[in-house]
Coordinates of C-alpha atoms in Angstrom, one line a residue:
M18 CA 0.0 0.0 0.0
Y19 CA 1.3 3.5 -0.9
K20 CA 0.3 6.9 0.3
E21 CA 1.7 10.4 -0.2
G22 CA 0.7 13.8 1.0
F23 CA 1.8 16.9 2.8
I24 CA 2.4 17.7 6.5
E25 CA 2.4 21.1 8.1
V26 CA 5.7 22.0 9.8
T27 CA 7.3 25.2 10.9
G28 CA 7.7 27.3 7.8
G29 CA 5.5 25.4 5.4
R30 CA 4.5 21.9 4.2
V31 CA 6.7 18.9 3.7
W32 CA 5.9 16.2 1.2
Y33 CA 6.0 12.6 2.4
Q34 CA 5.4 9.1 1.0
K35 CA 4.5 6.0 3.0
F36 CA 5.0 2.5 1.9
D37 CA 3.1 -0.2 3.8
E38 CA 2.7 -3.9 2.9
N39 CA 0.9 -4.7 6.2
G40 CA 4.1 -5.7 8.1
N41 CA 3.9 -5.6 11.9
G42 CA 7.4 -4.3 12.5
T43 CA 8.1 -0.9 14.0
P44 CA 7.9 1.9 11.3
L45 CA 11.1 3.2 9.7
L46 CA 11.5 7.0 9.2
V47 CA 14.1 8.0 6.7
L48 CA 16.0 11.3 6.9
H49 CA 17.7 12.1 3.6
G50 CA 21.1 13.7 2.9
G51 CA 21.9 17.2 1.9
P52 CA 21.1 19.6 3.4
G53 CA 18.9 20.8 0.5
S54 CA 18.7 17.5 -1.3
S55 CA 15.6 15.1 -1.4
C56 CA 14.6 11.6 -0.6
F57 CA 14.5 10.7 -4.4
S58 CA 17.6 8.5 -4.4
L59 CA 16.5 6.6 -1.3
Q60 CA 13.5 5.0 -3.0
V61 CA 15.2 1.6 -2.8
L62 CA 14.4 1.6 0.9
K63 CA 10.7 1.0 0.1
A64 CA 11.7 -2.7 -0.2
L65 CA 11.9 -2.8 3.6
S66 CA 8.1 -2.2 3.8
K67 CA 7.4 -5.9 3.5
D68 CA 7.9 -6.0 7.3
R69 CA 7.1 -2.5 8.4
R70 CA 5.9 1.0 7.3
V71 CA 8.6 2.9 5.6
I72 CA 8.2 6.7 5.5
L73 CA 10.3 9.0 3.4
Y74 CA 9.9 12.8 3.2
D75 CA 11.5 15.8 1.5
Q76 CA 12.7 18.2 4.1
L77 CA 11.3 21.7 3.9
G78 CA 12.8 23.8 1.0
C79 CA 13.7 20.9 -1.3
G80 CA 12.3 18.1 -3.4
R81 CA 8.5 18.2 -3.6
S82 CA 8.1 20.2 -0.3
D83 CA 7.3 23.9 0.0
R84 CA 10.1 26.4 -0.7
P85 CA 9.7 29.3 1.7
T86 CA 12.0 32.3 1.1
D87 CA 12.7 32.9 4.8
K88 CA 16.4 32.1 5.2
S89 CA 16.2 32.0 8.9
L90 CA 14.5 28.6 8.5
W91 CA 17.7 26.9 7.4
R92 CA 19.2 25.9 10.7
I93 CA 19.5 22.5 12.4
E94 CA 17.2 23.4 15.3
R95 CA 14.2 23.9 12.9
F96 CA 15.0 20.7 11.0
V97 CA 15.0 18.8 14.4
E98 CA 11.6 20.4 15.2
E99 CA 10.4 19.2 11.7
V100 CA 11.3 15.6 12.5
G101 CA 9.1 15.7 15.6
Q102 CA 6.3 17.3 13.6
V103 CA 6.4 14.6 11.0
R104 CA 6.4 11.9 13.7
E105 CA 3.4 13.5 15.4
A106 CA 1.4 13.9 12.2
L107 CA 1.9 10.3 11.2
H108 CA 1.4 8.9 14.7
L109 CA 4.9 7.4 14.8
D110 CA 4.9 6.8 18.6
E111 CA 7.5 4.1 18.2
V112 CA 10.0 4.4 15.4
H113 CA 13.3 3.4 13.9
I114 CA 15.2 6.2 12.2
L115 CA 17.6 5.8 9.3
G116 CA 19.6 8.9 8.4
H117 CA 22.0 9.2 5.5
S118 CA 24.9 11.7 5.4
W119 CA 23.4 15.0 6.6
G120 CA 20.4 12.9 7.6
T121 CA 22.7 11.3 10.3
T122 CA 23.6 14.8 11.6
L123 CA 19.8 15.5 11.9
A124 CA 19.1 12.1 13.4
A125 CA 21.8 12.6 16.1
A126 CA 20.7 16.1 16.9
Y127 CA 17.1 14.9 17.2
A128 CA 17.9 11.9 19.4
L129 CA 20.0 14.1 21.7
T130 CA 16.9 16.1 22.5
K131 CA 16.0 12.9 24.6
T132 CA 12.7 12.5 22.8
S133 CA 10.9 9.2 23.5
G134 CA 10.0 6.3 21.2
I135 CA 13.2 5.9 19.2
N136 CA 13.7 2.2 19.1
S137 CA 17.0 2.4 17.0
I138 CA 19.0 4.6 14.8
I139 CA 20.9 3.7 11.6
F140 CA 23.7 6.1 10.8
S141 CA 24.4 5.5 7.1
S142 CA 27.5 7.2 5.9
P143 CA 27.5 9.6 8.9
C144 CA 28.5 13.2 9.3
L145 CA 28.6 13.7 13.1
S146 CA 31.4 16.3 13.1
A147 CA 31.8 19.0 10.5
P148 CA 35.4 19.5 11.3
L149 CA 36.2 15.8 11.0
W150 CA 34.3 15.6 7.7
E151 CA 36.3 18.5 6.3
Q152 CA 39.6 16.8 7.4
D153 CA 38.5 13.6 5.8
Q154 CA 37.8 15.3 2.5
K155 CA 41.2 16.9 2.4
R156 CA 42.7 13.4 2.9
N157 CA 40.4 11.9 0.2
L158 CA 41.5 14.7 -2.1
Q159 CA 45.1 13.6 -1.8
K160 CA 44.2 10.3 -3.4
L161 CA 43.1 12.0 -6.7
P162 CA 45.3 13.1 -9.6
V163 CA 47.4 16.1 -8.9
E164 CA 45.7 18.3 -11.5
V165 CA 42.3 17.5 -9.9
Q166 CA 43.6 18.3 -6.5
K167 CA 45.0 21.6 -7.8
T168 CA 41.7 22.6 -9.5
I169 CA 39.7 21.9 -6.4
K170 CA 42.1 23.6 -4.0
E171 CA 42.4 26.7 -6.2
N172 CA 38.7 27.0 -7.1
G173 CA 37.0 25.6 -4.0
T174 CA 34.5 28.4 -3.8
T175 CA 33.7 28.9 -7.5
D176 CA 31.2 27.4 -10.1
S177 CA 33.8 27.2 -12.9
E178 CA 33.5 24.4 -15.5
E179 CA 37.0 23.2 -14.4
F180 CA 35.8 22.9 -10.8
E181 CA 32.7 21.1 -11.8
A182 CA 34.7 18.6 -13.8
A183 CA 37.1 18.0 -10.9
I184 CA 34.2 17.5 -8.5
E185 CA 32.9 14.9 -10.9
V186 CA 36.2 13.0 -10.6
F187 CA 35.9 13.2 -6.8
A188 CA 32.3 11.9 -7.0
Q189 CA 33.3 8.9 -9.1
H190 CA 35.8 8.0 -6.4
F191 CA 34.0 8.8 -3.2
V192 CA 30.3 9.3 -3.9
N193 CA 29.1 6.7 -6.4
R194 CA 31.6 4.3 -8.0
M195 CA 29.1 2.7 -10.4
E196 CA 30.3 2.9 -14.1
K197 CA 26.7 2.9 -15.2
K198 CA 24.2 4.6 -12.9
P199 CA 20.6 3.2 -12.7
E200 CA 18.4 4.9 -15.3
W201 CA 15.9 6.0 -12.7
L202 CA 18.6 7.8 -10.7
E203 CA 19.7 9.7 -13.8
Q204 CA 16.2 10.9 -14.2
R205 CA 16.2 12.8 -10.8
P206 CA 14.8 16.3 -11.5
P207 CA 17.6 18.9 -10.9
E208 CA 15.0 21.3 -9.4
Y209 CA 14.5 18.9 -6.4
R210 CA 17.8 20.2 -5.0
N211 CA 18.1 23.6 -3.3
D212 CA 21.6 24.9 -3.3
E213 CA 20.7 27.9 -1.2
I214 CA 20.0 25.7 1.8
Y215 CA 23.3 23.8 1.2
N216 CA 25.3 27.0 1.0
I217 CA 23.7 28.6 4.1
M218 CA 24.1 25.5 6.2
W219 CA 27.3 23.9 4.8
G220 CA 29.1 26.1 2.3
P221 CA 30.3 26.2 -1.3
S222 CA 31.6 22.6 -1.5
E223 CA 32.3 19.5 0.5
F224 CA 35.8 20.8 1.1
T225 CA 34.9 24.2 2.5
V226 CA 32.5 24.3 5.5
L227 CA 31.6 27.9 6.0
G228 CA 27.9 27.6 6.8
N229 CA 26.1 27.4 10.2
L230 CA 27.0 23.8 10.6
K231 CA 30.7 24.7 10.6
N232 CA 31.1 23.9 14.3
F233 CA 28.7 21.0 14.6
D234 CA 30.3 18.2 16.5
C235 CA 28.3 15.8 18.6
T236 CA 31.1 13.2 19.2
E237 CA 31.3 14.1 22.9
Q238 CA 27.5 13.4 23.3
L239 CA 27.4 10.1 21.4
K240 CA 27.7 8.2 24.7
E241 CA 24.2 9.7 25.5
I242 CA 22.5 7.8 22.7
T243 CA 21.4 4.6 24.4
C244 CA 19.1 3.0 21.9
P245 CA 20.6 0.4 19.5
T246 CA 22.6 1.9 16.7
L247 CA 24.1 0.7 13.5
F248 CA 26.9 2.7 11.8
S249 CA 27.6 1.9 8.2
C250 CA 29.5 3.3 5.2
G251 CA 31.2 2.3 2.0
R252 CA 34.8 1.3 1.8
Y253 CA 35.5 4.3 -0.4
D254 CA 33.0 6.6 1.3
E255 CA 33.4 10.3 1.9
A256 CA 32.3 9.3 5.3
T257 CA 35.4 7.3 5.8
P258 CA 35.4 3.9 7.4
E259 CA 38.0 5.1 10.0
T260 CA 35.8 8.0 11.1
T261 CA 32.6 6.0 11.0
E262 CA 34.1 3.3 13.2
Y263 CA 35.4 6.1 15.5
Y264 CA 31.8 7.3 15.9
S265 CA 30.6 3.7 16.5
N266 CA 33.2 3.2 19.2
L267 CA 31.9 6.3 21.0
T268 CA 28.3 5.0 21.0
P269 CA 27.4 2.3 23.6
G270 CA 26.6 -1.1 22.2
S271 CA 26.6 0.0 18.6
T272 CA 27.2 -2.1 15.5
F273 CA 29.6 -1.2 12.6
H274 CA 29.4 -2.4 9.0
V275 CA 31.4 -1.6 5.8
F276 CA 30.1 -2.2 2.3
E277 CA 33.2 -3.2 0.6
K278 CA 32.4 -2.2 -3.0
S279 CA 30.7 1.1 -2.3
A280 CA 31.4 4.8 -1.8
H281 CA 28.8 7.2 -0.4
M282 CA 25.7 5.5 -1.9
P283 CA 25.8 1.8 -0.8
Y284 CA 22.0 1.7 -0.9
I285 CA 22.4 2.0 -4.7
E286 CA 25.9 0.6 -5.3
E287 CA 25.3 -2.5 -3.3
S288 CA 21.5 -2.3 -2.8
E289 CA 21.0 -6.0 -2.2
E290 CA 23.5 -6.2 0.6
F291 CA 22.5 -2.9 2.0
L292 CA 18.8 -3.9 2.3
E293 CA 19.8 -7.2 3.8
V294 CA 22.0 -5.6 6.5
M295 CA 19.3 -3.0 7.3
D296 CA 16.5 -5.6 7.4
D297 CA 18.5 -7.9 9.7
F298 CA 19.3 -5.1 12.1
L299 CA 15.7 -3.9 12.3
K300 CA 14.2 -7.3 12.7
N301 CA 16.7 -8.1 15.6
I302 CA 15.6 -4.9 17.4
D303 CA 11.9 -5.7 16.9
R304 CA 12.4 -9.2 18.4
K305 CA 13.8 -7.8 21.6

């Protein structure tokens, strides 16, 4: 069964979709990456709906959600509030949360408000420290051809064609390593993205964090997350295995998994294994 609609949140309406094949498992709420992206690429997660409701939504300002012009809305505190409003509207009293990339930043910030009813959190390709993320990208950059490194370092805040080409090389190494991307992914409408949100919250590129998330770092608080957690990433991920495992080690009783053939999008690059790992984790929690 499939349903879609809009939910009123602070600043406007967010668009959501709910997949439900009448499974009895605890619902899964998915928080997409970005900031300023959409849940479009995460459609594969609907396969988990055979055992539970799966809810995806486009955060305010991007995808199919409203696009208010008030720039003061683009801060993590409002997005945290938005998660709670989505849960309330959909009656998600008990919930698993899966965040990907920036979605893990949001998931951690939300969990650290000590809200009730979170049965588990999946941190997929996590960014839980902006300073660590920036350091990791500088190290990743050193693995690329010298000319690519030079272009990115010298043009890190521009929209030049040379910079875009260099970023594409970076993406082929650390974002999605598939030689041929799925046709449905290539059809993602470019207007779903909102670069203004990305620039305000993050900055001009992955390598230059100048936005209001610049000092975000919740590593010291990870010990306060007491629900079951799974940390996962690709072997060649922007969210490096070393840093992802570091986060996992800071979180009591967490599980850590690396997808050996993937970069930042293992849910597409190794979708079968990704779904299997997620399904096993969620079912184990539901049994307890």
